[in-house]
């Protein structure tokens, strides 16, 4: 039976696992589509328009926001970022799930959008603050000052855990991925994700009356 796609939102403080689990989910189910953001920043070497980002001017971006063509948007470090609505709607209407790697503010905007009824939101918590710092330091990508800034921001992210449908403590990657898969598979079967159910029930009802 046909189903609508889900808008799967994965969030966490930096270092707690949302990007890792996004990649694992894409490897688990190749039909998953990752939401390609629009941005006003300049392309970096090797980035491809339409694949890595939808690159646009600030005036084009503002017009999309004004025309209600964005599911969520934000201004970060001098540039605008956002999730265009049209490709997401086309995907879920075709029964394909769309994955979002966003913070709590982006998650709230998506849930409040016209497609909010199809949202599945999952938040990843670290097993401890000490482990969160260790993971950030082990990347070897950030300065001590940047890590301190990310750690400071992490509590603001964690404080919004109650607004998510599911919360997973990411203490073991494989075990957490298994729980995440179970959640996604169950949510795909939600009554409101199956648009043909009402017609099927009516057909059963007609068949029942015919037998009577």
Short mmCIF file of C-alpha atoms in Angstrom, two decimals, residues 20-92:
data_model
loop_
_atom_site.label_atom_id
_atom_site.label_comp_id
_atom_site.label_asym_id
_atom_site.label_seq_id
_atom_site.Cartn_x
_atom_site.Cartn_y
_atom_site.Cartn_z
CA UNK A 20 27.31 10.34 11.79
CA UNK A 21 23.83 8.86 12.06
CA UNK A 22 22.66 10.82 9.02
CA UNK A 23 25.41 9.12 6.97
CA UNK A 24 24.57 5.72 8.47
CA UNK A 25 20.89 6.15 7.64
CA UNK A 26 21.70 7.02 4.03
CA UNK A 27 23.88 3.90 3.77
CA UNK A 28 21.13 1.76 5.36
CA UNK A 29 18.39 2.97 3.00
CA UNK A 30 19.58 4.39 -0.35
CA UNK A 31 16.03 5.64 -1.10
CA UNK A 32 16.42 8.25 1.63
CA UNK A 33 16.93 11.73 0.27
CA UNK A 34 19.06 14.29 2.11
CA UNK A 35 17.56 17.78 2.09
CA UNK A 36 19.83 20.07 0.07
CA UNK A 37 19.93 23.51 1.68
CA UNK A 38 19.90 26.84 -0.10
CA UNK A 39 22.59 29.32 0.93
CA UNK A 40 23.85 32.77 0.07
CA UNK A 41 27.49 31.95 0.80
CA UNK A 42 29.94 31.46 -2.02
CA UNK A 43 30.66 27.89 -3.23
CA UNK A 44 33.81 26.32 -1.86
CA UNK A 45 36.23 24.47 -4.18
CA UNK A 46 34.65 21.24 -5.37
CA UNK A 47 31.11 22.08 -4.29
CA UNK A 48 28.41 21.53 -6.90
CA UNK A 49 25.27 23.66 -7.16
CA UNK A 50 22.20 21.54 -6.56
CA UNK A 51 24.18 18.71 -4.97
CA UNK A 52 26.01 20.25 -2.02
CA UNK A 53 23.87 23.39 -1.79
CA UNK A 54 21.49 25.46 -3.86
CA UNK A 55 23.59 28.62 -4.19
CA UNK A 56 21.65 31.85 -4.58
CA UNK A 57 21.90 35.59 -4.02
CA UNK A 58 20.62 37.25 -0.88
CA UNK A 59 17.77 38.88 -2.79
CA UNK A 60 16.74 35.51 -4.26
CA UNK A 61 16.86 33.93 -0.82
CA UNK A 62 14.79 36.69 0.77
CA UNK A 63 12.23 36.37 -2.01
CA UNK A 64 11.91 32.62 -1.37
CA UNK A 65 11.30 33.31 2.32
CA UNK A 66 8.75 36.00 1.44
CA UNK A 67 6.96 33.60 -0.92
CA UNK A 68 6.78 30.90 1.80
CA UNK A 69 9.05 28.61 -0.19
CA UNK A 70 11.29 27.73 2.76
CA UNK A 71 10.56 25.11 5.42
CA UNK A 72 13.14 26.69 7.71
CA UNK A 73 15.86 29.29 7.43
CA UNK A 74 18.51 30.99 9.53
CA UNK A 75 21.25 33.61 9.35
CA UNK A 76 24.59 32.05 10.35
CA UNK A 77 27.99 33.76 10.34
CA UNK A 78 26.90 36.39 7.82
CA UNK A 79 25.11 34.09 5.38
CA UNK A 80 21.58 32.75 4.99
CA UNK A 81 20.77 29.04 4.99
CA UNK A 82 17.43 27.35 4.47
CA UNK A 83 15.52 24.27 3.30
CA UNK A 84 13.47 24.79 0.10
CA UNK A 85 9.95 23.38 0.44
CA UNK A 86 9.16 22.29 -3.15
CA UNK A 87 11.67 19.42 -3.55
CA UNK A 88 10.81 18.11 -0.08
CA UNK A 89 7.07 18.07 -0.82
CA UNK A 90 7.68 16.34 -4.16
CA UNK A 91 9.74 13.66 -2.44
CA UNK A 92 7.29 12.87 0.36
#
